[in-house]
Amino acid sequence: MLDIAYLRSKREELIEALRKRGYDVSIVDKLVELDERRRKLVKEGDDLRKLRNEKSEEVARIKKSGGDASELIAELKKVSRRIKEVEDEQKKVEAEFRELWLQIPNIPHESVPLGKDETENVVVRYEGEKPEFSFEPKPHWDIGEALGIIDFKTAGKMSGSRFFILKGYGALLERALINFFLDINTHKHGYFEVMPPVLVKEEAAYASGHLPKFREEMYYIDEDGLFLVPTAEMALANLHRDQILDESALPLNYVAYTPCFRREAGSYGKDVRGMIRVHQFNKVELFKYTKPENSYKELENMLENVGHILKLLKLPYRVVQLCTGDLGFAASVTYDFEVWAPGLGRWLEVSSVSNTEDFQARRANVRFRRKSTGKLEFVHTLNGSGLATPRVFIAILENYQQEDGSVVIPEVLRPYMGIDVIKA
RNA sequence: GGAGGGUUAGCCUAAUUGGUAAGGCGGCGGAUUUGAAAUCCGCUGGGCUCUGCCCUUGGGGGUUCGAGUCCCUCACCCUCCGCCA
């Protein structure tokens, strides 16, 4: 959610931002009109309430001194009826305004390249060397099924498409990745570990910015009104909802492992094979609460943290800055990390690192009191995957595959696995 | 699932039969002090067209001229019963 000032005093900036993102800008006129109507109603209501407050006290005085206030009460009855009318109208206008306002995305940061969709994203840098093979590299589903560590067929039988079962060393590799990600982020990168619920209430989904826009993307438990989290970000963005944080405690750095659940409603027929795009996967998520003036420094820091993990795994990757047309709803700026998958012959997104500035904090109402001014300010929040497992799993199988079908384990994972290579 | 008790500002706590939220702690600023403590004074929820006004007692709704207080409803917390890995 944006500062309302974007509607009142910085309207040109708002319109410009919507244009860059490819949004319909006519919504702005509607919002301005609703805002003006709302302000008029507030004024009228305030005046009426003032009248009621004054006259009611008069009633109290008259009654105390034993007088007859029935005439005044009759008059106030009318005032109260009118107040009710004005308030009802105000509520209607406010609800209408809120519904539209919640659909306004964040303002892209000035560094974000202009573009209409993902084809215009900009590769910032490449890291690591793509491996050379003396044979035709296989896709992970062939490698995994031959080794008996991935089972798509049985998963389909019990849960449907876009699910998978990891077995034996496959399950162990997955567990090793989760632990490695958590260990490095807590021990080396300075994040505080949290294990949150994976079912959250509707208001939590609004606070994180996932509702109203991404309702279709989430699993919903109707009976209890709970959503399965599509990312731990949703839980971490609610850790301090409606709180005033200590300025000296910032930045707060959190890391959480959770399974993530996505309906993939809009992606029929896309990446149906393998575990590139699945309904349930594991992810270790990074999240920061910072002071506004430090959020871009902290963004750099988070980008370094994510890159460091991929370097330790010795996987070739590239960093891509999303253009205005591809930028997520709540983000001011986003960098994706894409890892090379030689069996598939393509880059796979394994992390998305964003600064939402105060957009999410405003929705979740997370503030701090600045000592130098004594004023309350919204914090800035940042989120990034560090990392999501299935695609890293894919990249390991495909980059570390050997001609005989075995897969060498990256050195940093060997202490977790107890073996150097997965053989058939 | 059932019964009862709770929710007041950052925290803690008051408020006769319904009459328009009183204090304390902590924090910040100031006075005093060589400095600190102690003491004293002020500020310490949000909004607006800001000498002032409006809103705010967990959320929403109702009764009333007027609701922290009465009624309905929802959420959360505590105690007990039931169920349960």
Coordinates of C-alpha atoms (C1' of nucleotides) in Angstrom, one line a residue:
Chain A
M1 CA 0.0 0.0 0.0
L2 CA 1.3 3.4 -1.0
D3 CA 1.3 6.6 1.0
I4 CA -1.9 8.5 0.3
A5 CA 0.3 11.5 -0.5
Y6 CA 0.9 9.9 -4.0
L7 CA -2.7 10.7 -4.7
R8 CA -2.8 14.2 -3.2
S9 CA 0.5 15.8 -3.9
K10 CA 2.6 13.4 -6.0
R11 CA -0.1 12.3 -8.5
E12 CA 2.1 12.7 -11.6
E13 CA 4.7 10.4 -10.0
L14 CA 2.0 7.8 -9.4
I15 CA 0.6 8.0 -12.9
E16 CA 4.2 7.7 -14.3
A17 CA 4.8 4.6 -12.2
L18 CA 1.6 2.9 -13.3
R19 CA 2.5 3.6 -17.0
K20 CA 5.9 2.1 -16.6
R21 CA 4.3 -1.0 -15.2
G22 CA 1.8 -1.2 -17.9
Y23 CA -1.2 -0.6 -15.7
D24 CA -4.4 1.2 -16.6
V25 CA -4.1 4.8 -15.2
S26 CA -7.8 5.7 -15.3
I27 CA -8.0 4.2 -11.9
V28 CA -6.3 7.3 -10.6
D29 CA -9.1 9.6 -11.5
K30 CA -11.6 7.4 -9.7
L31 CA -9.4 7.3 -6.6
V32 CA -9.0 11.1 -6.6
E33 CA -12.8 11.5 -6.8
L34 CA -13.4 9.0 -4.0
D35 CA -10.8 10.7 -1.8
E36 CA -12.4 14.1 -2.3
R37 CA -15.9 12.7 -1.5
R38 CA -14.5 11.0 1.6
R39 CA -12.9 14.2 2.9
K40 CA -16.2 16.1 2.4
L41 CA -18.1 13.4 4.4
V42 CA -15.5 13.4 7.2
K43 CA -15.9 17.2 7.5
E44 CA -19.7 17.0 7.6
G45 CA -19.6 14.2 10.1
D46 CA -17.1 16.0 12.3
D47 CA -19.3 19.1 12.4
L48 CA -22.4 17.1 13.3
R49 CA -20.6 15.1 15.9
K50 CA -19.3 18.4 17.5
L51 CA -22.9 19.6 17.7
R52 CA -24.1 16.3 19.2
N53 CA -21.3 16.3 21.8
E54 CA -22.0 19.8 22.9
K55 CA -25.8 19.4 23.1
S56 CA -25.5 16.1 24.8
E57 CA -23.5 17.6 27.6
E58 CA -26.2 20.2 27.9
V59 CA -28.8 17.4 28.3
A60 CA -26.7 16.0 31.1
R61 CA -26.6 19.4 32.8
I62 CA -30.3 20.0 32.5
K63 CA -31.1 16.5 33.9
K64 CA -28.8 17.0 36.8
S65 CA -30.5 20.2 37.8
G66 CA -33.9 18.5 37.5
G67 CA -35.0 20.3 34.3
D68 CA -36.9 19.0 31.3
A69 CA -34.7 18.2 28.3
S70 CA -37.2 16.4 26.1
E71 CA -37.3 19.1 23.5
L72 CA -33.5 19.1 23.1
I73 CA -33.5 15.3 23.0
A74 CA -36.0 15.3 20.2
E75 CA -33.8 17.7 18.3
L76 CA -30.7 15.6 18.9
K77 CA -32.5 12.5 17.7
K78 CA -32.6 14.1 14.3
V79 CA -28.9 15.0 14.5
S80 CA -28.0 11.4 15.4
R81 CA -30.0 10.1 12.5
R82 CA -28.2 12.4 10.1
I83 CA -24.8 11.4 11.6
K84 CA -25.7 7.8 10.9
E85 CA -26.5 8.6 7.3
V86 CA -23.3 10.4 6.8
E87 CA -21.3 7.7 8.5
D88 CA -22.9 5.0 6.3
E89 CA -22.1 6.9 3.2
Q90 CA -18.6 7.5 4.4
K91 CA -18.1 3.8 5.0
K92 CA -19.3 3.0 1.6
V93 CA -16.9 5.5 0.0
E94 CA -14.0 4.3 2.1
A95 CA -14.6 0.7 1.3
E96 CA -14.7 1.5 -2.4
F97 CA -11.6 3.6 -2.1
R98 CA -9.7 0.9 -0.2
E99 CA -10.6 -1.8 -2.7
L100 CA -9.1 0.3 -5.5
W101 CA -6.2 1.6 -3.4
L102 CA -5.1 -2.0 -2.5
Q103 CA -4.8 -2.7 -6.2
I104 CA -2.2 0.0 -6.7
P105 CA 1.3 -1.6 -7.0
N106 CA 4.5 -0.2 -5.5
I107 CA 6.4 2.6 -7.3
P108 CA 9.4 1.2 -9.2
H109 CA 12.8 2.4 -8.0
E110 CA 14.6 4.8 -10.3
S111 CA 17.2 2.1 -11.1
V112 CA 14.6 -0.3 -12.6
P113 CA 14.9 -0.6 -16.4
L114 CA 11.9 0.2 -18.4
G115 CA 10.3 -2.8 -20.2
K116 CA 7.0 -4.4 -21.0
D117 CA 7.6 -8.0 -19.8
E118 CA 10.2 -10.6 -18.8
T119 CA 11.9 -10.4 -22.2
E120 CA 13.2 -7.0 -21.3
N121 CA 14.7 -7.9 -18.0
V122 CA 18.4 -7.1 -17.8
V123 CA 21.2 -9.6 -17.0
V124 CA 23.4 -7.8 -14.5
R125 CA 26.2 -10.4 -14.3
Y126 CA 27.2 -14.0 -14.8
E127 CA 29.0 -16.1 -12.2
G128 CA 30.7 -19.4 -12.4
E129 CA 31.5 -21.5 -15.5
K130 CA 29.0 -23.7 -17.3
P131 CA 30.2 -27.3 -17.0
E132 CA 31.6 -29.1 -20.2
F133 CA 30.3 -32.5 -20.9
S134 CA 31.8 -35.3 -23.0
F135 CA 28.4 -36.7 -23.3
E136 CA 24.8 -35.5 -23.8
P137 CA 23.7 -34.1 -20.4
K138 CA 20.4 -35.5 -19.2
P139 CA 17.5 -33.7 -17.7
H140 CA 17.0 -34.2 -13.9
W141 CA 13.9 -36.4 -14.3
D142 CA 15.9 -39.0 -16.3
I143 CA 18.8 -38.8 -13.8
G144 CA 16.6 -38.9 -10.7
E145 CA 14.4 -41.7 -11.8
A146 CA 17.3 -43.8 -12.9
L147 CA 19.0 -43.4 -9.5
G148 CA 15.7 -44.2 -7.8
I149 CA 15.7 -40.9 -5.8
I150 CA 12.7 -39.1 -7.5
D151 CA 9.4 -40.7 -8.0
F152 CA 6.8 -38.7 -10.0
K153 CA 4.5 -41.6 -10.8
T154 CA 3.6 -42.5 -7.3
A155 CA 3.3 -38.8 -6.4
G156 CA 0.8 -38.4 -9.2
K157 CA -1.2 -41.3 -7.9
M158 CA -1.6 -39.9 -4.4
S159 CA -1.6 -36.2 -5.1
G160 CA -1.9 -35.5 -8.8
S161 CA 0.4 -33.7 -11.2
R162 CA 3.1 -31.2 -10.1
F163 CA 4.0 -33.3 -7.1
F164 CA 7.0 -35.4 -6.5
I165 CA 8.4 -37.9 -4.0
L166 CA 12.0 -37.9 -3.0
K167 CA 13.5 -41.2 -1.8
G168 CA 16.6 -42.4 -0.2
Y169 CA 19.5 -40.1 -1.1
G170 CA 17.1 -37.8 -2.8
A171 CA 15.3 -37.1 0.4
L172 CA 18.6 -36.8 2.2
L173 CA 19.9 -34.3 -0.4
E174 CA 16.8 -32.2 0.0
R175 CA 17.2 -32.3 3.8
A176 CA 20.9 -31.5 3.4
L177 CA 20.0 -28.4 1.3
I178 CA 17.5 -27.1 3.8
N179 CA 20.0 -27.5 6.6
F180 CA 22.9 -26.0 4.6
F181 CA 20.8 -23.0 3.7
L182 CA 19.7 -22.5 7.3
D183 CA 23.1 -23.0 8.8
I184 CA 24.9 -20.6 6.4
N185 CA 22.3 -17.9 6.9
T186 CA 22.2 -18.2 10.6
H187 CA 25.9 -18.8 11.3
K188 CA 27.6 -16.8 8.5
H189 CA 25.1 -14.2 7.3
G190 CA 23.6 -13.1 10.6
Y191 CA 20.0 -14.0 10.3
F192 CA 17.8 -15.1 13.2
E193 CA 15.9 -18.3 12.6
V194 CA 12.1 -18.5 12.9
M195 CA 9.8 -21.5 12.3
P196 CA 6.4 -20.0 11.6
P197 CA 3.0 -21.5 10.9
V198 CA 2.3 -22.4 7.3
L199 CA -1.4 -21.7 7.7
V200 CA -2.3 -18.0 8.1
K201 CA -5.5 -15.9 8.3
E202 CA -6.8 -13.8 5.6
E203 CA -5.7 -10.5 7.2
A204 CA -2.2 -11.8 7.3
A205 CA -2.3 -12.4 3.6
Y206 CA -3.5 -8.8 3.1
A207 CA -0.7 -7.5 5.3
S208 CA 2.0 -9.2 3.2
G209 CA 0.5 -7.9 0.0
H210 CA -0.6 -11.3 -1.4
L211 CA -4.2 -10.4 -1.2
P212 CA -6.3 -9.3 -2.9
K213 CA -4.2 -9.8 -6.0
F214 CA -3.0 -13.4 -5.7
R215 CA -6.1 -15.1 -4.2
E216 CA -6.2 -17.6 -7.1
E217 CA -2.6 -18.6 -6.4
M218 CA -3.1 -19.8 -2.9
Y219 CA -4.7 -22.9 -1.4
Y220 CA -7.5 -22.0 1.0
I221 CA -9.0 -24.0 3.8
D222 CA -12.6 -22.8 3.7
E223 CA -13.7 -24.5 6.9
D224 CA -11.3 -22.5 9.0
G225 CA -10.6 -19.5 6.8
L226 CA -6.9 -20.2 6.5
F227 CA -4.5 -19.9 3.6
L228 CA -1.5 -22.2 3.0
V229 CA 1.5 -19.9 2.7
P230 CA 2.9 -19.7 -0.9
T231 CA 6.1 -18.4 0.8
A232 CA 7.5 -17.9 4.3
E233 CA 7.6 -14.2 3.4
M234 CA 3.9 -14.1 4.3
A235 CA 4.6 -15.2 7.8
L236 CA 7.7 -13.1 8.3
A237 CA 5.9 -10.0 7.1
N238 CA 3.4 -10.5 9.9
L239 CA 6.0 -11.1 12.7
H240 CA 5.7 -7.5 13.9
R241 CA 2.3 -6.5 12.6
D242 CA 0.9 -3.4 14.3
Q243 CA 4.1 -3.0 16.3
I244 CA 6.4 -0.1 17.0
L245 CA 10.0 -1.4 16.7
D246 CA 12.9 -0.1 18.6
E247 CA 15.1 2.1 16.3
S248 CA 18.2 0.6 17.9
A249 CA 17.0 -3.0 17.1
L250 CA 17.0 -2.3 13.3
P251 CA 17.8 -3.9 11.0
L252 CA 16.1 -7.1 12.0
N253 CA 17.2 -10.1 9.9
Y254 CA 15.1 -13.2 9.8
V255 CA 15.4 -16.5 8.1
A256 CA 12.7 -19.2 8.0
Y257 CA 12.4 -22.6 6.4
T258 CA 8.8 -23.6 5.4
P259 CA 7.2 -25.7 2.8
C260 CA 5.5 -23.5 0.2
F261 CA 2.2 -24.2 -1.5
R262 CA 1.2 -22.8 -4.9
R263 CA -1.8 -23.6 -7.0
E264 CA -0.1 -22.6 -10.2
A265 CA -3.5 -21.8 -11.5
G266 CA -2.4 -19.6 -14.4
S267 CA 0.3 -21.9 -15.7
Y268 CA -1.5 -24.9 -17.3
G269 CA 0.8 -26.7 -19.7
K270 CA 3.9 -24.7 -18.6
D271 CA 6.8 -26.7 -17.1
V272 CA 4.6 -29.7 -16.5
R273 CA 7.5 -32.1 -16.5
G274 CA 9.9 -32.6 -13.7
M275 CA 10.1 -30.5 -10.6
I276 CA 10.6 -27.1 -12.1
R277 CA 7.1 -25.9 -11.2
V278 CA 5.4 -27.8 -8.4
H279 CA 2.5 -27.3 -6.0
Q280 CA 4.6 -28.0 -2.9
F281 CA 8.2 -27.2 -2.4
N282 CA 10.7 -26.3 0.3
K283 CA 12.2 -22.8 0.7
V284 CA 14.4 -21.0 3.1
E285 CA 13.4 -17.3 3.1
L286 CA 15.3 -14.2 4.1
F287 CA 13.5 -11.2 5.4
K288 CA 14.7 -7.8 6.7
Y289 CA 13.2 -4.9 8.6
T290 CA 15.3 -1.8 8.1
K291 CA 15.4 1.9 8.5
P292 CA 14.4 3.7 5.2
E293 CA 17.8 5.2 4.6
N294 CA 19.5 1.8 4.9
S295 CA 17.2 -0.4 2.8
Y296 CA 19.3 -0.3 -0.4
K297 CA 22.5 -1.0 1.5
E298 CA 20.7 -4.0 3.1
L299 CA 19.5 -5.1 -0.4
E300 CA 23.1 -5.2 -1.6
N301 CA 23.9 -7.3 1.5
M302 CA 21.1 -9.7 0.8
L303 CA 22.2 -10.1 -2.8
E304 CA 25.6 -10.9 -1.6
N305 CA 24.3 -13.5 0.8
V306 CA 22.3 -15.3 -1.9
G307 CA 25.2 -15.2 -4.3
H308 CA 27.5 -16.6 -1.7
I309 CA 25.3 -19.7 -1.3
L310 CA 25.4 -20.4 -5.0
K311 CA 29.1 -19.9 -5.1
L312 CA 29.6 -22.4 -2.3
L313 CA 27.6 -24.9 -4.2
K314 CA 29.7 -24.1 -7.3
L315 CA 26.7 -23.7 -9.5
P316 CA 26.9 -21.4 -12.5
Y317 CA 24.3 -18.6 -12.2
R318 CA 23.3 -15.2 -13.4
V319 CA 21.7 -12.2 -11.8
V320 CA 18.8 -10.6 -13.6
Q321 CA 17.2 -7.3 -12.7
L322 CA 13.5 -7.3 -13.4
C323 CA 12.2 -4.5 -15.7
T324 CA 9.2 -2.3 -14.8
G325 CA 6.7 -4.6 -16.7
D326 CA 7.8 -7.7 -14.9
L327 CA 8.3 -6.3 -11.4
G328 CA 6.2 -7.9 -8.7
F329 CA 3.2 -6.1 -7.2
A330 CA 4.8 -5.1 -3.8
A331 CA 8.4 -4.6 -5.0
S332 CA 10.2 -1.4 -5.8
V333 CA 13.1 -3.3 -7.2
T334 CA 13.8 -7.1 -7.7
Y335 CA 16.8 -9.1 -8.7
D336 CA 16.3 -12.7 -9.7
F337 CA 19.1 -15.4 -9.3
E338 CA 18.9 -17.9 -12.1
V339 CA 21.0 -21.1 -12.0
W340 CA 22.1 -23.0 -15.1
A341 CA 20.5 -26.4 -15.8
P342 CA 22.5 -28.0 -18.5
G343 CA 20.1 -31.0 -18.9
L344 CA 17.2 -28.7 -19.6
G345 CA 19.5 -26.2 -21.4
R346 CA 18.0 -23.2 -19.7
W347 CA 18.3 -20.9 -16.7
L348 CA 16.1 -21.6 -13.6
E349 CA 15.0 -18.9 -11.1
V350 CA 16.1 -20.0 -7.7
S351 CA 15.8 -16.8 -5.8
S352 CA 14.0 -13.5 -6.0
V353 CA 15.3 -10.7 -3.9
S354 CA 13.2 -7.5 -3.5
N355 CA 13.0 -4.3 -1.6
T356 CA 9.4 -3.4 -1.0
E357 CA 10.5 -0.1 0.7
D358 CA 7.5 0.9 3.0
F359 CA 4.8 -0.7 0.8
Q360 CA 4.5 -3.9 2.8
A361 CA 5.2 -2.2 6.2
R362 CA 2.4 0.2 5.5
R363 CA 0.0 -2.7 5.0
A364 CA 1.3 -4.6 8.0
N365 CA 1.6 -1.4 10.0
V366 CA 5.1 -1.9 11.2
R367 CA 6.8 1.4 12.4
F368 CA 9.6 2.7 14.5
R369 CA 10.1 5.9 16.4
R370 CA 13.0 7.9 15.1
K371 CA 14.9 9.3 18.1
S372 CA 16.2 12.4 16.4
T373 CA 12.7 13.6 15.4
G374 CA 10.5 11.8 17.8
K375 CA 8.2 10.8 14.9
L376 CA 6.8 7.5 13.9
E377 CA 8.0 6.2 10.5
F378 CA 7.3 3.0 8.6
V379 CA 10.2 0.6 8.3
H380 CA 11.3 -0.8 5.0
T381 CA 11.1 -4.5 4.4
L382 CA 13.1 -6.7 2.1
N383 CA 12.6 -10.4 1.2
G384 CA 14.6 -12.9 -0.7
S385 CA 14.9 -16.6 -1.2
G386 CA 18.0 -18.1 0.3
L387 CA 17.1 -20.5 -1.4
A388 CA 14.2 -22.5 -2.9
T389 CA 15.2 -26.2 -3.0
P390 CA 13.7 -28.0 -6.0
R391 CA 15.4 -26.0 -8.7
V392 CA 18.7 -26.1 -6.8
F393 CA 18.2 -29.9 -6.5
I394 CA 17.6 -29.9 -10.3
A395 CA 20.8 -27.9 -10.9
I396 CA 22.9 -30.2 -8.7
L397 CA 21.7 -33.3 -10.5
E398 CA 22.2 -31.7 -14.0
N399 CA 25.5 -29.9 -13.3
Y400 CA 27.1 -32.7 -11.3
Q401 CA 25.9 -35.6 -13.4
Q402 CA 28.6 -38.1 -14.6
E403 CA 28.6 -40.2 -17.7
D404 CA 27.8 -43.4 -15.8
G405 CA 24.5 -41.8 -14.4
S406 CA 25.9 -41.1 -11.0
V407 CA 25.8 -37.6 -9.4
V408 CA 28.7 -36.1 -7.4
I409 CA 27.7 -34.3 -4.3
P410 CA 29.0 -30.7 -4.0
E411 CA 31.7 -30.5 -1.4
V412 CA 29.8 -28.2 1.1
L413 CA 27.0 -30.7 1.2
R414 CA 29.1 -33.8 1.9
P415 CA 29.2 -33.3 5.7
Y416 CA 25.4 -33.3 5.6
M417 CA 25.2 -36.4 3.3
G418 CA 27.9 -38.6 4.5
I419 CA 28.7 -39.6 0.9
D420 CA 30.6 -38.1 -2.0
V421 CA 28.5 -39.4 -4.9
I422 CA 25.0 -40.9 -5.5
K423 CA 25.3 -44.0 -7.5
A424 CA 22.6 -46.2 -9.0
Chain B
rG1 C1' -16.7 -29.2 20.7
rG2 C1' -18.7 -27.4 25.9
rA3 C1' -18.5 -24.0 30.5
rG4 C1' -16.5 -19.8 32.8
rG5 C1' -13.1 -15.4 33.1
rG6 C1' -10.6 -11.7 30.3
rU7 C1' -8.8 -7.8 26.1
rU8 C1' -8.4 0.2 28.2
rA9 C1' -2.5 4.2 24.7
rG10 C1' 4.8 1.2 24.5
rC11 C1' 3.8 -1.6 29.4
rC12 C1' 0.7 -1.8 34.0
rU13 C1' -3.8 -0.4 36.0
rA14 C1' -8.8 2.8 37.4
rA15 C1' -13.6 4.7 36.0
rU16 C1' -21.2 5.1 41.3
rU17 C1' -27.7 3.9 38.5
rG18 C1' -24.9 4.9 31.1
rG19 C1' -23.1 11.6 31.4
rU20 C1' -18.2 12.0 27.4
rA21 C1' -11.3 7.9 29.6
rA22 C1' -8.2 9.0 35.9
rG23 C1' -3.4 7.5 37.3
rG24 C1' 1.4 4.8 37.5
rC25 C1' 5.8 2.8 35.0
rG26 C1' 9.0 3.3 31.0
rG27 C1' 10.6 6.8 27.1
rC28 C1' 11.7 11.8 25.2
rG29 C1' 12.6 17.1 26.2
rG30 C1' 13.6 20.9 29.9
rA31 C1' 15.0 22.9 35.0
rU32 C1' 18.5 21.7 38.9
rU33 C1' 23.8 19.4 39.0
rU34 C1' 31.1 19.5 37.8
rG35 C1' 28.6 14.8 36.1
rA36 C1' 25.0 11.2 37.6
rA37 C1' 21.1 9.8 40.8
rA38 C1' 17.0 12.0 43.2
rU39 C1' 13.5 15.9 42.6
rC40 C1' 10.3 19.3 39.8
rC41 C1' 7.9 20.8 35.0
rG42 C1' 6.3 19.5 30.0
rC43 C1' 5.4 15.9 26.1
rU44 C1' 4.4 10.8 25.1
rG45 C1' -2.6 6.8 20.0
rG46 C1' -4.4 8.7 15.0
rG47 C1' -6.5 12.4 11.7
rC48 C1' -7.9 17.5 9.8
rU49 C1' -9.1 23.0 6.5
rC50 C1' -4.5 22.9 13.5
rU51 C1' -5.7 29.7 18.8
rG52 C1' -9.5 24.8 17.5
rC53 C1' -12.1 20.4 16.3
rC54 C1' -13.1 15.1 15.3
rC55 C1' -11.9 10.0 16.2
rU56 C1' -9.6 6.2 19.6
rU57 C1' -11.3 1.4 25.6
rG58 C1' -9.5 -6.1 20.8
rG59 C1' -12.7 -5.9 15.5
rG60 C1' -17.7 -5.2 13.6
rG61 C1' -22.9 -4.1 14.5
rG62 C1' -27.1 -2.6 17.7
rU63 C1' -30.0 0.2 21.8
rU64 C1' -29.6 5.5 23.5
rC65 C1' -29.8 12.6 23.2
rG66 C1' -25.3 10.3 25.2
rA67 C1' -21.8 3.6 25.7
rG68 C1' -15.3 1.5 28.5
rU69 C1' -20.2 0.5 31.0
rC70 C1' -26.2 -2.5 28.2
rC71 C1' -27.3 -6.2 23.9
rC72 C1' -25.6 -9.2 19.5
rU73 C1' -21.5 -11.1 16.8
rC74 C1' -16.4 -12.3 15.5
rA75 C1' -11.1 -12.7 16.9
rC76 C1' -7.5 -13.6 20.4
rC77 C1' -5.7 -14.8 25.6
rC78 C1' -6.5 -17.6 30.4
rU79 C1' -8.8 -21.7 33.5
rC80 C1' -11.6 -26.2 33.5
rC81 C1' -14.1 -30.4 30.8
rG82 C1' -14.1 -33.4 26.3
rC83 C1' -11.1 -35.2 22.3
rC84 C1' -6.1 -36.2 20.8
rA85 C1' 0.0 -37.1 18.3

